[in-house]
Amino acid sequence: MAAVIVAPGGGHSLLSIDHEGYDVAKFLSGHGIAAFVLKYRLAKDKGSTYTVDGDEMNDMRRAIRTVKARAAEWGVDPERVGVMGFSAGGELAVKAALVYDPGNPSAADPIDRQSSKLAFEALMYPGGLSPEIIAKVTKDMAPGFLLCGADDRENIAQQLPLLFVAMRKAGVSAELHEYAGVGHGFGLRLSQRGGVAEWPDVFVQWMDAKGFLRGK
C-alpha cells in the first residue's frame, strides 16, 4: 500500500498534532493508506538549539528512509512513500521534495542506505515559500497536491500558485486547490463546512488518479 508521512504545523515552536496529525492519519488509514505522524524537533521552541534546515529536515528525511527500510514489515510499497505537510510541516515537505539523495549504500545503518526521494508530496498551506524556494523546482520533483485558503497570508495564498506554475512549467504533475473565504490552519476538523471540508476526499481521489492507490 501507499504511505504518507504526516508533518503537522505549529510555526516550528509546537506541533498541532491532532487536526494536522493524528486525525489526518486516521482518515488516511481508513482509506487504505498507511499513515505515520512525524514528531520533528522544533527550531523555534523556547530555548531550542535546533534548526529548520538542519535538525528538522534531518528528522523528515530520516522518517522517509525509515518507512522505506521497514516497508516489508509494515506492508508498504517503498516506491509509494510520500509526505503531507501542514504549514511549518509543509515547509519541510516542500524542501524534502526539492532536495534529496540516493542514500549511502555502504552505511552501517540500513535506514541510511535508503533514498530520501519522495513518490509524491501534499503541500497543505506550506510556510517558508519564497522565490528562492520556487526557483529550485526541476523536472525531477515528485508530483504534488497543493492546497491552501485564499484568505491565508500572502506568502502562502499568493506563493503557492506560483509554485504550482513553476512545477507545471518544469513538467511536474501538480494539482492546486485554493478555497475562497478560508484562512490558515484549518487542517481536518469535523466542524468544517463548505468546499474545504471535502479536501481529504479530494486528496484520496488525486492519489487514486495518479495510480498511488493501485501500485504496479
PDB file of C-alpha atoms in Angstrom:
ATOM      1  CA  MET A   1       0.000   0.000   0.000  1.00  0.00           C
ATOM      2  CA  ALA A   2       0.944   3.649  -0.290  1.00  0.00           C
ATOM      3  CA  ALA A   3       2.290   5.500   2.733  1.00  0.00           C
ATOM      4  CA  VAL A   4       2.018   9.118   3.816  1.00  0.00           C
ATOM      5  CA  ILE A   5       4.252  10.747   6.426  1.00  0.00           C
ATOM      6  CA  VAL A   6       2.122  13.486   8.010  1.00  0.00           C
ATOM      7  CA  ALA A   7       4.052  16.512   9.288  1.00  0.00           C
ATOM      8  CA  PRO A   8       1.927  18.814  11.488  1.00  0.00           C
ATOM      9  CA  GLY A   9       2.358  22.565  11.569  1.00  0.00           C
ATOM     10  CA  GLY A  10       2.890  24.860  14.528  1.00  0.00           C
ATOM     11  CA  GLY A  11       5.327  27.550  13.452  1.00  0.00           C
ATOM     12  CA  HIS A  12       8.333  25.381  14.377  1.00  0.00           C
ATOM     13  CA  SER A  13       7.526  26.117  18.042  1.00  0.00           C
ATOM     14  CA  LEU A  14       4.839  23.479  18.688  1.00  0.00           C
ATOM     15  CA  LEU A  15       3.098  20.626  16.891  1.00  0.00           C
ATOM     16  CA  SER A  16      -0.608  20.927  16.007  1.00  0.00           C
ATOM     17  CA  ILE A  17      -0.644  17.175  16.220  1.00  0.00           C
ATOM     18  CA  ASP A  18      -4.378  16.470  16.359  1.00  0.00           C
ATOM     19  CA  HIS A  19      -6.125  18.253  13.451  1.00  0.00           C
ATOM     20  CA  GLU A  20      -2.903  18.309  11.417  1.00  0.00           C
ATOM     21  CA  GLY A  21      -1.590  14.938  12.541  1.00  0.00           C
ATOM     22  CA  TYR A  22      -3.463  12.131  14.257  1.00  0.00           C
ATOM     23  CA  ASP A  23      -6.889  12.993  12.807  1.00  0.00           C
ATOM     24  CA  VAL A  24      -5.421  13.133   9.303  1.00  0.00           C
ATOM     25  CA  ALA A  25      -3.634   9.818   9.819  1.00  0.00           C
ATOM     26  CA  LYS A  26      -6.874   8.177  10.977  1.00  0.00           C
ATOM     27  CA  PHE A  27      -8.662   9.383   7.868  1.00  0.00           C
ATOM     28  CA  LEU A  28      -5.924   8.140   5.553  1.00  0.00           C
ATOM     29  CA  SER A  29      -5.683   4.738   7.233  1.00  0.00           C
ATOM     30  CA  GLY A  30      -9.432   4.400   6.867  1.00  0.00           C
ATOM     31  CA  HIS A  31      -8.939   4.734   3.112  1.00  0.00           C
ATOM     32  CA  GLY A  32      -6.262   2.076   2.766  1.00  0.00           C
ATOM     33  CA  ILE A  33      -3.252   4.375   3.089  1.00  0.00           C
ATOM     34  CA  ALA A  34      -0.571   3.760   5.700  1.00  0.00           C
ATOM     35  CA  ALA A  35      -0.024   6.948   7.692  1.00  0.00           C
ATOM     36  CA  PHE A  36       2.800   7.981  10.018  1.00  0.00           C
ATOM     37  CA  VAL A  37       2.719  11.175  12.088  1.00  0.00           C
ATOM     38  CA  LEU A  38       6.116  12.863  12.304  1.00  0.00           C
ATOM     39  CA  LYS A  39       7.144  14.427  15.613  1.00  0.00           C
ATOM     40  CA  TYR A  40      10.058  16.538  14.448  1.00  0.00           C
ATOM     41  CA  ARG A  41      12.350  18.659  16.593  1.00  0.00           C
ATOM     42  CA  LEU A  42      11.291  22.305  16.944  1.00  0.00           C
ATOM     43  CA  ALA A  43      13.725  25.003  15.926  1.00  0.00           C
ATOM     44  CA  LYS A  44      11.698  27.885  17.383  1.00  0.00           C
ATOM     45  CA  ASP A  45      10.629  26.351  20.684  1.00  0.00           C
ATOM     46  CA  LYS A  46      11.753  28.328  23.735  1.00  0.00           C
ATOM     47  CA  GLY A  47      15.461  27.735  24.337  1.00  0.00           C
ATOM     48  CA  SER A  48      15.788  25.467  21.299  1.00  0.00           C
ATOM     49  CA  THR A  49      19.190  24.939  19.722  1.00  0.00           C
ATOM     50  CA  TYR A  50      17.734  23.070  16.736  1.00  0.00           C
ATOM     51  CA  THR A  51      17.491  24.436  13.190  1.00  0.00           C
ATOM     52  CA  VAL A  52      14.877  24.055  10.470  1.00  0.00           C
ATOM     53  CA  ASP A  53      17.276  23.185   7.654  1.00  0.00           C
ATOM     54  CA  GLY A  54      19.434  21.022   9.903  1.00  0.00           C
ATOM     55  CA  ASP A  55      17.638  19.100  12.650  1.00  0.00           C
ATOM     56  CA  GLU A  56      14.059  19.375  11.411  1.00  0.00           C
ATOM     57  CA  MET A  57      14.975  18.384   7.858  1.00  0.00           C
ATOM     58  CA  ASN A  58      17.097  15.523   9.195  1.00  0.00           C
ATOM     59  CA  ASP A  59      14.018  14.285  11.060  1.00  0.00           C
ATOM     60  CA  MET A  60      11.914  14.477   7.884  1.00  0.00           C
ATOM     61  CA  ARG A  61      14.452  12.630   5.747  1.00  0.00           C
ATOM     62  CA  ARG A  62      15.040  10.049   8.477  1.00  0.00           C
ATOM     63  CA  ALA A  63      11.298   9.364   8.552  1.00  0.00           C
ATOM     64  CA  ILE A  64      11.193   8.857   4.778  1.00  0.00           C
ATOM     65  CA  ARG A  65      14.127   6.448   4.937  1.00  0.00           C
ATOM     66  CA  THR A  66      12.656   4.598   7.938  1.00  0.00           C
ATOM     67  CA  VAL A  67       9.340   3.899   6.219  1.00  0.00           C
ATOM     68  CA  LYS A  68      11.179   2.630   3.140  1.00  0.00           C
ATOM     69  CA  ALA A  69      13.566   0.491   5.198  1.00  0.00           C
ATOM     70  CA  ARG A  70      10.679  -1.164   7.075  1.00  0.00           C
ATOM     71  CA  ALA A  71       8.308  -1.284   4.118  1.00  0.00           C
ATOM     72  CA  ALA A  72       8.091  -5.097   4.013  1.00  0.00           C
ATOM     73  CA  GLU A  73       7.377  -5.265   7.750  1.00  0.00           C
ATOM     74  CA  TRP A  74       4.660  -2.612   7.528  1.00  0.00           C
ATOM     75  CA  GLY A  75       3.113  -3.752   4.249  1.00  0.00           C
ATOM     76  CA  VAL A  76       4.141  -0.588   2.435  1.00  0.00           C
ATOM     77  CA  ASP A  77       5.323  -0.194  -1.152  1.00  0.00           C
ATOM     78  CA  PRO A  78       8.662   1.656  -0.856  1.00  0.00           C
ATOM     79  CA  GLU A  79       8.022   3.195  -4.281  1.00  0.00           C
ATOM     80  CA  ARG A  80       4.814   4.839  -2.998  1.00  0.00           C
ATOM     81  CA  VAL A  81       6.056   6.769   0.039  1.00  0.00           C
ATOM     82  CA  GLY A  82       5.095  10.438   0.188  1.00  0.00           C
ATOM     83  CA  VAL A  83       4.616  13.256   2.677  1.00  0.00           C
ATOM     84  CA  MET A  84       1.787  15.569   3.659  1.00  0.00           C
ATOM     85  CA  GLY A  85       2.951  18.696   5.422  1.00  0.00           C
ATOM     86  CA  PHE A  86       0.831  21.404   7.053  1.00  0.00           C
ATOM     87  CA  SER A  87       2.135  24.964   7.463  1.00  0.00           C
ATOM     88  CA  ALA A  88       5.604  24.577   9.055  1.00  0.00           C
ATOM     89  CA  GLY A  89       5.395  20.868   8.251  1.00  0.00           C
ATOM     90  CA  GLY A  90       4.609  21.877   4.684  1.00  0.00           C
ATOM     91  CA  GLU A  91       7.846  23.827   4.602  1.00  0.00           C
ATOM     92  CA  LEU A  92       9.682  20.632   5.490  1.00  0.00           C
ATOM     93  CA  ALA A  93       7.681  18.708   2.890  1.00  0.00           C
ATOM     94  CA  VAL A  94       8.483  21.028   0.009  1.00  0.00           C
ATOM     95  CA  LYS A  95      12.172  21.124   0.946  1.00  0.00           C
ATOM     96  CA  ALA A  96      12.240  17.320   1.102  1.00  0.00           C
ATOM     97  CA  ALA A  97      10.664  17.208  -2.348  1.00  0.00           C
ATOM     98  CA  LEU A  98      13.248  19.594  -3.775  1.00  0.00           C
ATOM     99  CA  VAL A  99      16.438  18.288  -2.139  1.00  0.00           C
ATOM    100  CA  TYR A 100      17.010  14.564  -1.653  1.00  0.00           C
ATOM    101  CA  ASP A 101      19.732  11.947  -2.006  1.00  0.00           C
ATOM    102  CA  PRO A 102      20.006   8.282  -3.025  1.00  0.00           C
ATOM    103  CA  GLY A 103      21.177   7.130   0.393  1.00  0.00           C
ATOM    104  CA  ASN A 104      24.541   5.691   1.380  1.00  0.00           C
ATOM    105  CA  PRO A 105      24.791   2.048   0.203  1.00  0.00           C
ATOM    106  CA  SER A 106      27.797   1.412   2.459  1.00  0.00           C
ATOM    107  CA  ALA A 107      26.201   2.808   5.643  1.00  0.00           C
ATOM    108  CA  ALA A 108      26.233   0.571   8.705  1.00  0.00           C
ATOM    109  CA  ASP A 109      22.672   1.621   9.498  1.00  0.00           C
ATOM    110  CA  PRO A 110      20.314   0.032   6.926  1.00  0.00           C
ATOM    111  CA  ILE A 111      17.983   3.020   7.226  1.00  0.00           C
ATOM    112  CA  ASP A 112      20.722   5.324   5.952  1.00  0.00           C
ATOM    113  CA  ARG A 113      21.048   3.162   2.832  1.00  0.00           C
ATOM    114  CA  GLN A 114      17.582   4.230   1.692  1.00  0.00           C
ATOM    115  CA  SER A 115      16.880   7.091  -0.681  1.00  0.00           C
ATOM    116  CA  SER A 116      15.105  10.170   0.681  1.00  0.00           C
ATOM    117  CA  LYS A 117      13.369  10.798  -2.665  1.00  0.00           C
ATOM    118  CA  LEU A 118       9.600  11.070  -2.406  1.00  0.00           C
ATOM    119  CA  ALA A 119       6.988   9.485  -4.666  1.00  0.00           C
ATOM    120  CA  PHE A 120       4.643  12.450  -4.073  1.00  0.00           C
ATOM    121  CA  GLU A 121       4.036  15.370  -1.758  1.00  0.00           C
ATOM    122  CA  ALA A 122       0.921  17.081  -0.421  1.00  0.00           C
ATOM    123  CA  LEU A 123       1.663  20.697   0.480  1.00  0.00           C
ATOM    124  CA  MET A 124      -1.046  21.981   2.791  1.00  0.00           C
ATOM    125  CA  TYR A 125      -0.776  25.770   3.194  1.00  0.00           C
ATOM    126  CA  PRO A 126       3.027  25.361   3.436  1.00  0.00           C
ATOM    127  CA  GLY A 127       5.096  28.011   5.153  1.00  0.00           C
ATOM    128  CA  GLY A 128       8.535  29.107   4.088  1.00  0.00           C
ATOM    129  CA  LEU A 129       7.674  29.591   0.422  1.00  0.00           C
ATOM    130  CA  SER A 130       9.838  32.162  -1.310  1.00  0.00           C
ATOM    131  CA  PRO A 131      11.087  32.966  -4.820  1.00  0.00           C
ATOM    132  CA  GLU A 132      14.338  31.206  -3.872  1.00  0.00           C
ATOM    133  CA  ILE A 133      12.494  28.004  -2.976  1.00  0.00           C
ATOM    134  CA  ILE A 134      10.329  28.154  -6.089  1.00  0.00           C
ATOM    135  CA  ALA A 135      13.404  28.669  -8.278  1.00  0.00           C
ATOM    136  CA  LYS A 136      14.698  25.253  -7.165  1.00  0.00           C
ATOM    137  CA  VAL A 137      11.882  23.372  -8.918  1.00  0.00           C
ATOM    138  CA  THR A 138      13.112  20.925 -11.571  1.00  0.00           C
ATOM    139  CA  LYS A 139      11.539  18.195 -13.675  1.00  0.00           C
ATOM    140  CA  ASP A 140      12.720  15.646 -11.095  1.00  0.00           C
ATOM    141  CA  MET A 141      10.403  16.944  -8.369  1.00  0.00           C
ATOM    142  CA  ALA A 142       7.733  14.418  -7.382  1.00  0.00           C
ATOM    143  CA  PRO A 143       4.057  15.008  -8.290  1.00  0.00           C
ATOM    144  CA  GLY A 144       2.341  17.395  -5.921  1.00  0.00           C
ATOM    145  CA  PHE A 145      -1.065  18.097  -4.390  1.00  0.00           C
ATOM    146  CA  LEU A 146      -1.180  21.759  -3.328  1.00  0.00           C
ATOM    147  CA  LEU A 147      -3.856  23.277  -1.102  1.00  0.00           C
ATOM    148  CA  CYS A 148      -4.490  26.480   0.845  1.00  0.00           C
ATOM    149  CA  GLY A 149      -7.128  29.055   1.736  1.00  0.00           C
ATOM    150  CA  ALA A 150      -7.446  32.204  -0.362  1.00  0.00           C
ATOM    151  CA  ASP A 151      -7.546  34.285   2.838  1.00  0.00           C
ATOM    152  CA  ASP A 152      -4.260  32.885   4.138  1.00  0.00           C
ATOM    153  CA  ARG A 153      -1.298  35.214   4.483  1.00  0.00           C
ATOM    154  CA  GLU A 154       0.235  36.476   1.240  1.00  0.00           C
ATOM    155  CA  ASN A 155       3.387  34.353   1.385  1.00  0.00           C
ATOM    156  CA  ILE A 156       1.142  31.283   1.203  1.00  0.00           C
ATOM    157  CA  ALA A 157      -2.009  32.270  -0.711  1.00  0.00           C
ATOM    158  CA  GLN A 158      -0.001  34.077  -3.409  1.00  0.00           C
ATOM    159  CA  GLN A 159       3.185  31.999  -3.395  1.00  0.00           C
ATOM    160  CA  LEU A 160       1.581  28.547  -3.586  1.00  0.00           C
ATOM    161  CA  PRO A 161       0.042  29.255  -7.022  1.00  0.00           C
ATOM    162  CA  LEU A 162       3.473  30.435  -8.183  1.00  0.00           C
ATOM    163  CA  LEU A 163       4.947  27.128  -7.015  1.00  0.00           C
ATOM    164  CA  PHE A 164       2.220  25.315  -8.955  1.00  0.00           C
ATOM    165  CA  VAL A 165       3.056  27.274 -12.114  1.00  0.00           C
ATOM    166  CA  ALA A 166       6.779  26.559 -11.671  1.00  0.00           C
ATOM    167  CA  MET A 167       6.079  22.856 -11.270  1.00  0.00           C
ATOM    168  CA  ARG A 168       3.912  22.720 -14.384  1.00  0.00           C
ATOM    169  CA  LYS A 169       6.466  24.683 -16.420  1.00  0.00           C
ATOM    170  CA  ALA A 170       9.109  22.162 -15.326  1.00  0.00           C
ATOM    171  CA  GLY A 171       6.889  19.303 -16.466  1.00  0.00           C
ATOM    172  CA  VAL A 172       5.960  18.170 -12.959  1.00  0.00           C
ATOM    173  CA  SER A 173       2.420  16.893 -12.407  1.00  0.00           C
ATOM    174  CA  ALA A 174       0.613  19.093  -9.896  1.00  0.00           C
ATOM    175  CA  GLU A 175      -2.910  19.910  -8.736  1.00  0.00           C
ATOM    176  CA  LEU A 176      -3.796  23.136  -6.909  1.00  0.00           C
ATOM    177  CA  HIS A 177      -6.816  23.904  -4.724  1.00  0.00           C
ATOM    178  CA  GLU A 178      -7.307  27.352  -3.177  1.00  0.00           C
ATOM    179  CA  TYR A 179     -10.530  27.763  -1.213  1.00  0.00           C
ATOM    180  CA  ALA A 180     -12.276  31.145  -1.109  1.00  0.00           C
ATOM    181  CA  GLY A 181     -13.101  32.538   2.320  1.00  0.00           C
ATOM    182  CA  VAL A 182     -10.696  30.181   4.093  1.00  0.00           C
ATOM    183  CA  GLY A 183      -7.702  31.228   6.177  1.00  0.00           C
ATOM    184  CA  HIS A 184      -4.758  29.415   7.743  1.00  0.00           C
ATOM    185  CA  GLY A 185      -4.510  26.286   9.850  1.00  0.00           C
ATOM    186  CA  PHE A 186      -7.818  24.584   9.077  1.00  0.00           C
ATOM    187  CA  GLY A 187      -6.408  21.051   8.961  1.00  0.00           C
ATOM    188  CA  LEU A 188      -9.011  18.321   9.311  1.00  0.00           C
ATOM    189  CA  ARG A 189     -11.900  19.122  11.649  1.00  0.00           C
ATOM    190  CA  LEU A 190     -15.392  17.665  11.970  1.00  0.00           C
ATOM    191  CA  SER A 191     -16.715  21.221  12.287  1.00  0.00           C
ATOM    192  CA  GLN A 192     -15.585  22.191   8.781  1.00  0.00           C
ATOM    193  CA  ARG A 193     -18.261  23.299   6.328  1.00  0.00           C
ATOM    194  CA  GLY A 194     -18.277  24.148   2.635  1.00  0.00           C
ATOM    195  CA  GLY A 195     -15.904  23.009  -0.067  1.00  0.00           C
ATOM    196  CA  VAL A 196     -12.837  22.930   2.179  1.00  0.00           C
ATOM    197  CA  ALA A 197     -14.473  20.174   4.250  1.00  0.00           C
ATOM    198  CA  GLU A 198     -14.089  17.880   1.259  1.00  0.00           C
ATOM    199  CA  TRP A 199     -10.338  18.264   0.840  1.00  0.00           C
ATOM    200  CA  PRO A 200      -9.451  14.869   2.417  1.00  0.00           C
ATOM    201  CA  ASP A 201     -11.640  13.061  -0.119  1.00  0.00           C
ATOM    202  CA  VAL A 202     -10.241  15.199  -2.936  1.00  0.00           C
ATOM    203  CA  PHE A 203      -6.723  14.208  -1.885  1.00  0.00           C
ATOM    204  CA  VAL A 204      -7.593  10.494  -1.911  1.00  0.00           C
ATOM    205  CA  GLN A 205      -9.162  10.944  -5.353  1.00  0.00           C
ATOM    206  CA  TRP A 206      -5.951  12.599  -6.546  1.00  0.00           C
ATOM    207  CA  MET A 207      -3.861   9.720  -5.218  1.00  0.00           C
ATOM    208  CA  ASP A 208      -6.127   7.267  -6.990  1.00  0.00           C
ATOM    209  CA  ALA A 209      -5.977   9.227 -10.258  1.00  0.00           C
ATOM    210  CA  LYS A 210      -2.166   9.253 -10.063  1.00  0.00           C
ATOM    211  CA  GLY A 211      -2.083   5.490  -9.502  1.00  0.00           C
ATOM    212  CA  PHE A 212      -0.664   5.620  -5.982  1.00  0.00           C
ATOM    213  CA  LEU A 213      -3.524   3.597  -4.502  1.00  0.00           C
ATOM    214  CA  ARG A 214      -3.229   0.782  -7.005  1.00  0.00           C
ATOM    215  CA  GLY A 215       0.522   0.287  -7.255  1.00  0.00           C
ATOM    216  CA  LYS A 216       2.157  -1.568 -10.088  1.00  0.00           C
TER     217      LYS A 216
END
